[in-house]
Structures are given as C-alpha cells and as structure tokens.
Short mmCIF file of C-alpha atoms in Angstrom, two decimals:
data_model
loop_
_atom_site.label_atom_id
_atom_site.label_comp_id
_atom_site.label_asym_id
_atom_site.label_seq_id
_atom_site.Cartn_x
_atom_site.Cartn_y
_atom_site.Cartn_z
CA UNK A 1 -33.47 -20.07 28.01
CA UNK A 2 -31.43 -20.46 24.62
CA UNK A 3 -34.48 -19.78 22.76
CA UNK A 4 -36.00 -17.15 25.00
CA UNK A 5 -32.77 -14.99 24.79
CA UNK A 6 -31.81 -15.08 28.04
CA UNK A 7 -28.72 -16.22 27.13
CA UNK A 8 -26.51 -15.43 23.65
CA UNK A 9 -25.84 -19.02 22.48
CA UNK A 10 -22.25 -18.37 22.82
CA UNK A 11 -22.57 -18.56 26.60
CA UNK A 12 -25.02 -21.86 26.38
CA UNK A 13 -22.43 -23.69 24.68
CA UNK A 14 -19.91 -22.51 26.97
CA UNK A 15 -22.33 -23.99 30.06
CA UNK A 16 -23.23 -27.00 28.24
CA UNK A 17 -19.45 -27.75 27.74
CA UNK A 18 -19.22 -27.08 31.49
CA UNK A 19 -21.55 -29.11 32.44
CA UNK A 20 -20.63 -31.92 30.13
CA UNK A 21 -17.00 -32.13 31.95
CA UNK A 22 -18.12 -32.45 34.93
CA UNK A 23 -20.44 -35.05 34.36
CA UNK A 24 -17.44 -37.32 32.72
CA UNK A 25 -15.84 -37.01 36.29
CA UNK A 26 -18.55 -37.02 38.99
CA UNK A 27 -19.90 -39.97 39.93
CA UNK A 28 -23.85 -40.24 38.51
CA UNK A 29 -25.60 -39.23 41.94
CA UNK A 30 -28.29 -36.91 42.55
CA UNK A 31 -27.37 -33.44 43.61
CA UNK A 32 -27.87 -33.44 46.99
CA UNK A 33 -25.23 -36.43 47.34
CA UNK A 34 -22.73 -34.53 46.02
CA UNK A 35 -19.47 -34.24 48.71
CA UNK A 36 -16.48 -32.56 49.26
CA UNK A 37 -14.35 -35.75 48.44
CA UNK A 38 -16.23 -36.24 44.62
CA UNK A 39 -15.28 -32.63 44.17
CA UNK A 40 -11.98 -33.03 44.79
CA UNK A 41 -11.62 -36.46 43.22
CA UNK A 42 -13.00 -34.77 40.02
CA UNK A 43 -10.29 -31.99 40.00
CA UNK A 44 -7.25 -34.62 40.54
CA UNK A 45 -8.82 -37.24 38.17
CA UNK A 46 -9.18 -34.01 35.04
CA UNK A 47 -5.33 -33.11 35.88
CA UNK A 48 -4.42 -36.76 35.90
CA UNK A 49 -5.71 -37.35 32.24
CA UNK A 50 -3.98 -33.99 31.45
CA UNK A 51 -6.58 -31.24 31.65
CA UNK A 52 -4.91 -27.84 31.47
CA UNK A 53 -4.99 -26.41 35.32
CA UNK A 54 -7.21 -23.21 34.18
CA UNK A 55 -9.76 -25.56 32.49
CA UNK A 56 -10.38 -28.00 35.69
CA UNK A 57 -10.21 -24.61 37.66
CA UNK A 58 -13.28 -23.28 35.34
CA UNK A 59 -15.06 -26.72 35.58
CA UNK A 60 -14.57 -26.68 39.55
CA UNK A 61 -15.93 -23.10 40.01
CA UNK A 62 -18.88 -24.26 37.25
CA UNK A 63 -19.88 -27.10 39.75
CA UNK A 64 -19.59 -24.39 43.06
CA UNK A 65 -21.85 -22.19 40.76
CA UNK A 66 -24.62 -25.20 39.95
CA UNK A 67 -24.58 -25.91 43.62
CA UNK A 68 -25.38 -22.54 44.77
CA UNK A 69 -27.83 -22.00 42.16
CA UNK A 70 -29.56 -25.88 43.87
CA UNK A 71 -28.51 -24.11 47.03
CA UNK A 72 -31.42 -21.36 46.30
CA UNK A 73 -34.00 -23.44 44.80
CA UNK A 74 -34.07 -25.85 47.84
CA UNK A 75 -32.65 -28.35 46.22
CA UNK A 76 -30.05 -29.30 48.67
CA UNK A 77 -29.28 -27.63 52.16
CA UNK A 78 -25.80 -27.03 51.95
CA UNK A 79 -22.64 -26.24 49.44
CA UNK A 80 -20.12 -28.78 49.73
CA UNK A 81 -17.83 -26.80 48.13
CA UNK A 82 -16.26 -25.31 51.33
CA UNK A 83 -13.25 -22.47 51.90
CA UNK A 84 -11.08 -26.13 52.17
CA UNK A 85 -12.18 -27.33 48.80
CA UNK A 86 -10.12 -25.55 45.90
CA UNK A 87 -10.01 -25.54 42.29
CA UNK A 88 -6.43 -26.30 41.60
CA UNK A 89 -3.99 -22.57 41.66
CA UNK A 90 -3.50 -21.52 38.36
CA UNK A 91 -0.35 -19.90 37.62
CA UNK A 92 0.07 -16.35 35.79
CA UNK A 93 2.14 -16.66 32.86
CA UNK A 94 3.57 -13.78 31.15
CA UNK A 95 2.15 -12.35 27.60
CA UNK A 96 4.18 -14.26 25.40
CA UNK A 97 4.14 -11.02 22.70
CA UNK A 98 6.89 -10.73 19.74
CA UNK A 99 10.14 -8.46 20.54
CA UNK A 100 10.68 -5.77 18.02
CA UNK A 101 12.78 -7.55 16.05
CA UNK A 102 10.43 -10.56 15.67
CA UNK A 103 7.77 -7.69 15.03
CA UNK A 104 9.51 -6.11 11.88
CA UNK A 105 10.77 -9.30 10.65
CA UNK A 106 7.08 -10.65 10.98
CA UNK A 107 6.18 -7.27 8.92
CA UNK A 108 8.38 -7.94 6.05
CA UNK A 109 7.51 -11.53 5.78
CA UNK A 110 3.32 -10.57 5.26
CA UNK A 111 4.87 -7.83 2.71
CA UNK A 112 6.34 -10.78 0.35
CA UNK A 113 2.86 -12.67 0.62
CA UNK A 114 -0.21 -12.54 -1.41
CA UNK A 115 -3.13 -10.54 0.07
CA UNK A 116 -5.55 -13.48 0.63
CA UNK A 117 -7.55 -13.27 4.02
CA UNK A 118 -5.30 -14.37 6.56
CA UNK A 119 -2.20 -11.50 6.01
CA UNK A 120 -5.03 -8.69 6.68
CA UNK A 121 -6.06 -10.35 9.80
CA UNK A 122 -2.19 -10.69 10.90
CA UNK A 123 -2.04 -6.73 10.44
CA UNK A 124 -5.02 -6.04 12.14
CA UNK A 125 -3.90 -7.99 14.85
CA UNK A 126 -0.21 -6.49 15.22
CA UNK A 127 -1.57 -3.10 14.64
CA UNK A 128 -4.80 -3.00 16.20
CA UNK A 129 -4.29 -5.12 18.63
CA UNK A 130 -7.54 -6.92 16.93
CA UNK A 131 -8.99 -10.67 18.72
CA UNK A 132 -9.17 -13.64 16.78
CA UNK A 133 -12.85 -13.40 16.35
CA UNK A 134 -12.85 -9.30 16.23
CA UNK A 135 -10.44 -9.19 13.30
CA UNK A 136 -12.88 -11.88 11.16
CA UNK A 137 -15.70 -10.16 12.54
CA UNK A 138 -14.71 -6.69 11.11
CA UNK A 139 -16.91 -5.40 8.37
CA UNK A 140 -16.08 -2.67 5.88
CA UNK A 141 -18.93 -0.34 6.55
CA UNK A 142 -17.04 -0.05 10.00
CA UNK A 143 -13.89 0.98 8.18
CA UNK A 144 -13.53 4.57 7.46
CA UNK A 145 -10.02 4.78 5.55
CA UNK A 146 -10.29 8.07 5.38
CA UNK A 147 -9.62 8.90 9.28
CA UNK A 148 -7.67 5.72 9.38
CA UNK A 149 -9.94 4.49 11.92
CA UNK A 150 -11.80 1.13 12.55
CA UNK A 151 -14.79 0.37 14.72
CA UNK A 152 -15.83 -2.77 16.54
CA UNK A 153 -19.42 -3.72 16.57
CA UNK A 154 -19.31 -7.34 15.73
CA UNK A 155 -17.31 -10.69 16.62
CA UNK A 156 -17.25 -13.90 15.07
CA UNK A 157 -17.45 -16.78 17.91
CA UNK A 158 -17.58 -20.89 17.71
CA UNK A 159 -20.53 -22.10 19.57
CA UNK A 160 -21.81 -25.80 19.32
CA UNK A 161 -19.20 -26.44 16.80
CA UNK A 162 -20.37 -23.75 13.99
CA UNK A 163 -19.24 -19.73 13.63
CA UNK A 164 -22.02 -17.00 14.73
CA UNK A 165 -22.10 -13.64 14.31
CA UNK A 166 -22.85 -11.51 17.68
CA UNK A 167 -21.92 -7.77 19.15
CA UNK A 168 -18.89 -7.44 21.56
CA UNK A 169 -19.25 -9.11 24.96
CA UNK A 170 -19.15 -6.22 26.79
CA UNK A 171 -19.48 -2.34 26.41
CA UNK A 172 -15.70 -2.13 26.75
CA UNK A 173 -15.76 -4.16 23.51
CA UNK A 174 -17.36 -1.71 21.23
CA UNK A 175 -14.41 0.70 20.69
CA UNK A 176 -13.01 2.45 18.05
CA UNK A 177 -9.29 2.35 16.88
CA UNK A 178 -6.76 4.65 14.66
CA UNK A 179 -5.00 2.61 12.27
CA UNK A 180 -1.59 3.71 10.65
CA UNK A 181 -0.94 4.36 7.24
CA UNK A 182 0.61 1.56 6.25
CA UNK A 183 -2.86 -0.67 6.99
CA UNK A 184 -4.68 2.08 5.50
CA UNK A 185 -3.27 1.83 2.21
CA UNK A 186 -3.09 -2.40 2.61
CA UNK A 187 -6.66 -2.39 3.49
CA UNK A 188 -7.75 0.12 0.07
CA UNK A 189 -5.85 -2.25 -2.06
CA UNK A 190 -7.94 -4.67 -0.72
CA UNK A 191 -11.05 -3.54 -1.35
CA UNK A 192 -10.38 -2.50 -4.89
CA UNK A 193 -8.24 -5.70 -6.02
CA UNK A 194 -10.20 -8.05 -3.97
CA UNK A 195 -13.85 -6.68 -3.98
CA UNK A 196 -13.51 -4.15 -6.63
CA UNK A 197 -14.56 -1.66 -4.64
CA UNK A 198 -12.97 2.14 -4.56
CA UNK A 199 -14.37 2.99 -1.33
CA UNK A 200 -15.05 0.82 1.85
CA UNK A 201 -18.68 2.79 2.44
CA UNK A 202 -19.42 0.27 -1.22
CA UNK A 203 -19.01 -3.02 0.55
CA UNK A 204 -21.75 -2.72 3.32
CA UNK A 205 -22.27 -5.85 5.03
CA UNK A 206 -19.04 -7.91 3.23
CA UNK A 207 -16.01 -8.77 5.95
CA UNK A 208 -12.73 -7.27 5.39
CA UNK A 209 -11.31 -10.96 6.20
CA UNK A 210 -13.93 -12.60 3.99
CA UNK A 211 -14.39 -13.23 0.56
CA UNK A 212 -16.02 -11.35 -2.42
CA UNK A 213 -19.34 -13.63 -1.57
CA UNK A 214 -19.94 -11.79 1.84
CA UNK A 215 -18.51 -15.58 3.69
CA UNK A 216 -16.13 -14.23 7.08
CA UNK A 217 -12.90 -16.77 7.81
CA UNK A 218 -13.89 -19.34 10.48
CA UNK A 219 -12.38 -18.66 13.97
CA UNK A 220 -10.41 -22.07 13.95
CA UNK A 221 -9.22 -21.54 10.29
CA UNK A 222 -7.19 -18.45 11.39
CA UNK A 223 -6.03 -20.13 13.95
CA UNK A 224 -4.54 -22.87 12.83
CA UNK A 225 -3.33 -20.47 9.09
CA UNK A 226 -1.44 -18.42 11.81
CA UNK A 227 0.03 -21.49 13.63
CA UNK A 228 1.49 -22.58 10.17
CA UNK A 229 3.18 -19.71 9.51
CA UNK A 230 4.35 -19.16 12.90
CA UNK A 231 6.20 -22.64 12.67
CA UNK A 232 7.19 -22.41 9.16
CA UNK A 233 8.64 -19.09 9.74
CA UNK A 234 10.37 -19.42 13.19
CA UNK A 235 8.21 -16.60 14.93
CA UNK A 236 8.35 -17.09 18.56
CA UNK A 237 7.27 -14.53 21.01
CA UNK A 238 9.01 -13.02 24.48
CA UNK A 239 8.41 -16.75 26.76
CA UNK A 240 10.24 -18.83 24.44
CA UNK A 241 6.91 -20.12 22.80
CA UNK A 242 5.68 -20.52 19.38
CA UNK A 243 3.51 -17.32 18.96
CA UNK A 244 0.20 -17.26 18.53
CA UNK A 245 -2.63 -15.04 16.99
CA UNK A 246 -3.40 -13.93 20.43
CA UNK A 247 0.91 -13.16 20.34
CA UNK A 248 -0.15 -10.23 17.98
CA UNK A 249 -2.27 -8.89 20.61
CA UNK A 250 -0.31 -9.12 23.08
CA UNK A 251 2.49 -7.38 20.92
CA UNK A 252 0.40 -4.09 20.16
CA UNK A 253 -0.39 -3.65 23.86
CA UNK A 254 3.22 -3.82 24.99
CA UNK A 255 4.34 -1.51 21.96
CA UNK A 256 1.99 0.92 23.00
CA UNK A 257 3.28 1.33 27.05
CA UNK A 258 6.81 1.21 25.90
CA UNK A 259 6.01 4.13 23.72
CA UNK A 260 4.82 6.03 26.27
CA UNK A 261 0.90 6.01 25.63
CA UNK A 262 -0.99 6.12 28.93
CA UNK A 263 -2.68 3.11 30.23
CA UNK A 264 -5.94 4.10 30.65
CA UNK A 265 -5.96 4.57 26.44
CA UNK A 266 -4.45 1.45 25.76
CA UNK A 267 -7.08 -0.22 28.02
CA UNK A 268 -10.03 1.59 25.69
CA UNK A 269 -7.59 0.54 22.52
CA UNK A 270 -7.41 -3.59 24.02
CA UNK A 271 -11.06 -3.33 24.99
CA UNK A 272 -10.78 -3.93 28.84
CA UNK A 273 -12.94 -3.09 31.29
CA UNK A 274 -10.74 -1.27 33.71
CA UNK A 275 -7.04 -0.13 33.51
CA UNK A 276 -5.77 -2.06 36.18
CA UNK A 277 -6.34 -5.12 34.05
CA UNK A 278 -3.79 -3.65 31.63
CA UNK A 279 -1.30 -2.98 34.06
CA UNK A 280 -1.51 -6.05 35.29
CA UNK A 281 -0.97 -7.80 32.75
CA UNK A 282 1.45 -6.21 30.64
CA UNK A 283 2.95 -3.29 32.91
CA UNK A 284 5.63 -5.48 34.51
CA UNK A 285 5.83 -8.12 32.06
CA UNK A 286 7.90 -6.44 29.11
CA UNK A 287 11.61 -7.02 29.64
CA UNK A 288 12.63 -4.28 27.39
CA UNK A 289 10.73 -1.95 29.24
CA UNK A 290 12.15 -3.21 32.12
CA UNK A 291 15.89 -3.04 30.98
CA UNK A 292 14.69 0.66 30.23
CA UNK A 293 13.70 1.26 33.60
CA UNK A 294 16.70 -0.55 34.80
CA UNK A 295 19.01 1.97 32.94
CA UNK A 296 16.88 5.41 34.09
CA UNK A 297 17.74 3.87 37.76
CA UNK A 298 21.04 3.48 37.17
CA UNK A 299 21.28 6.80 35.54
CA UNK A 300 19.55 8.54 38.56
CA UNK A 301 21.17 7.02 41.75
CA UNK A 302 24.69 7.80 39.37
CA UNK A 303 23.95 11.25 40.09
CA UNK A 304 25.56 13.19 43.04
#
C-alpha cells in the first residue's frame, strides 16, 4: 500500500508503530483467538510499565480497528472488543501556553540571541502560532514580506526514524497567516545576512529554518533546542510545566481570543477543522480571560 500511495508514509509508520505495540503485549495467537480478557490484559500490562494513558488508549482503539477490518474480510465472526471493554479514560489537560509576562520576557531573551535557525522558528511559533514540523517546513517562496503574510503548503514529519517532506494533513492545514512587523523585518534580515538574498521570491525552494545549502532543521532537533532553552531560561507555561514548542502554539491561540478576534478566524489561523475544536480547547482554559470575565460579572450584577 506504502508503495502504491494509498497511504503517505507518515501514516504507515504511524500503523506499523501501532501494530508493533500491540504485538509486545498480546499474547502470539491467531486473530480469531483474540478475547476480551487479552485486550484488557494488554491495556493494564502498557500502563503498568508506564505507557502514557493516551498512547495505550491509541494502541487499544488500533487493535478494535484491526479487528473490524478481520471482522469484514471473514476473518473472524465477532469483535471482542465489546461496549464493556475500554481503552483506559484519558484525561483533558489544559493548554499549558506562556502568560504575558513569560511571553515578553521570552521575546526579549530571542532578541539578545544570534539568528541561527532555531530563534526564527521560536517567532514563528509565538507569532504564528506555527507546528513543530510547519515552522521547519516553511519555505521562502511562501513568504511574501511584503504583505507580511506566510503560507502553509508543506510540513516536515519523522516517519521510520528519518524527516520527509509532505503537504498539510488536511485542507484546514493549508492556510495563510499575517505576520507582524516585528517578524517581518527579523525574517528580511534573515534572508539577506543568512542567504544573501534581498528578497524572499530569490530563495525558491531553500527553508526559512534551514541553512544556506537548502538542508530544513530535523523535527526532533527543534525539539529538544527548544527544551534547552526552556530549562536554561526558566520558561514555564500556564499548568506549572516546563513549556514546550507546542507552548508557543498554544500561546498565540489564547492571545488571539483574549484580544477579542473571533473564533471562527483563529480556527482558520491554528489550522483546525471546525471552530468548536478551538473553543474547546482554549475558550475556557485561559485564566486571565477568565479573571476578565470574572470582573465584567462583577461589574454588571454591581449595577442597580
């Protein structure tokens, strides 16, 4: 199927990891032998060596989806994977985005550092709300500095242990965002000093967080750059954690709702697919909004 492209080979290494989990904890019988009590056994014997609740939920709802698909090919006569047999409930936790002071301070610390390929990816992040692997998969033809505008048309993934280049997941994901001034004017500095480029239109086909020889950042090297600073510089976000690059996204999407912007544009700014996905993830979540709320209340039922 990988080579027939059925399938992007994101989403066969994705299965194939799948797959390989489950076969660590299910006992080696053929499908049809498969019961209700292996399933379960599999989900408490993941959590037991420490397997994060959301991935033994994803492995569990893998294995329902293998059955079903033996289900239709004859291969066994029934699911055992009843309404009784859950994955294990995985609990909703709260962005964990940077407050506004964290934000600016964050801001001033990328101003004292040299422009090497991991302090544009922080501002595309924190100001356009940017992915991990949309930020290194941004290319400069998809820049236009003079509308302060970026595009997304491409994405840098990890698949089988190497970085690919492939198009947004969905059509959500191709979207085009203003950029303010301040990354305008970061990102023309870049291309002069860095690719010696005056215009971005010169640099078709280079990354904007690559290098001069057309080579993007990996996903996991961004990562792990952004953890660094993160714990060398004390950034924690709104839950009390260590932020993350996923922290700056996070922090653009509550900046925009506490500003006012409507939710159905930051949903086409984030990418997702419908706006009730914003709002319920970030609507509620922001406890300066909600002190703000808290205070127009007050101010309202004051009244007489």
């Amino acid at each position: 199927m990988l080579k027939s492209g059925l399938i992007e080979e994101t989403t066969y290494a994705k299965y194939k990891s799948e797959a390989n989990l489950i076969l660590r904890f299910i006992e080696d019988v053929l499908v049809h032998k498969v019961t209700a009590a292996m399933v379960r056994k599999m989900d408490q014997d993941m959590l037991a060596k420490g397997y994060a609740r959301e991935t033994v939920a994803r492995a569990h709802n893998a294995l329902k989806r293998y059955l079903y698909e033996a289900l239709e090919k004859g291969l066994i006569v029934a699911v055992p994977i009843t309404r009784t047999v859950k994955p294990p409930r995985v609990e909703r936790k709260d962005p964990n985005a940077l407050d506004d002071e964290t934000r600016k301070r964050l801001l001033s610390i990328l101003d004292e550092m040299p422009d090497d390929q991991i302090t544009p990816a922080i501002r595309l992040g924190l100001g356009a709300g940017l992915r991990n692997e949309e930020a290194i998969g941004l290319k400069w033809e998809n820049v236009d500095l003079d509308a302060g505008m970026i595009k997304i048309r491409s994405v840098i993934s990890s698949a089988g242990g190497k970085a690919i280049e492939k198009g947004p997941k969905t059509a959500a994901g191709r979207k085009d965002i203003p950029i303010d001034p301040v990354l305008v004017e970061k990102l023309k500095t870049r291309a002069k000093e860095v690719f010696g480029a005056e215009n971005s239109s010169d640099l078709q086909g280079f990354y904007v967080v690559g290098d001069k020889d057309g080579v993007f950042l990996r996903p996991a090297e961004l990562t792990r750059a952004f953890r660094r600073l993160a714990r060398e510089h004390d950034i924690y976000g709104t839950n009390g954690e260590l932020a993350t690059f996923y922290s700056l996204r996070h922090t653009y999407a509550t900046m925009l709702l506490r500003a006012g912007v409507d939710a159905k544009t930051v949903a086409s700014l984030m990418g997702h697919s419908s706006v009730a996905m914003t709002l319920n993830v970030y609507a509620s979540t922001d406890p300066q909004a909600r002190a703000a709320a808290g205070a127009i209340v007050a101010n309202l039922m004051s009244q007489r």
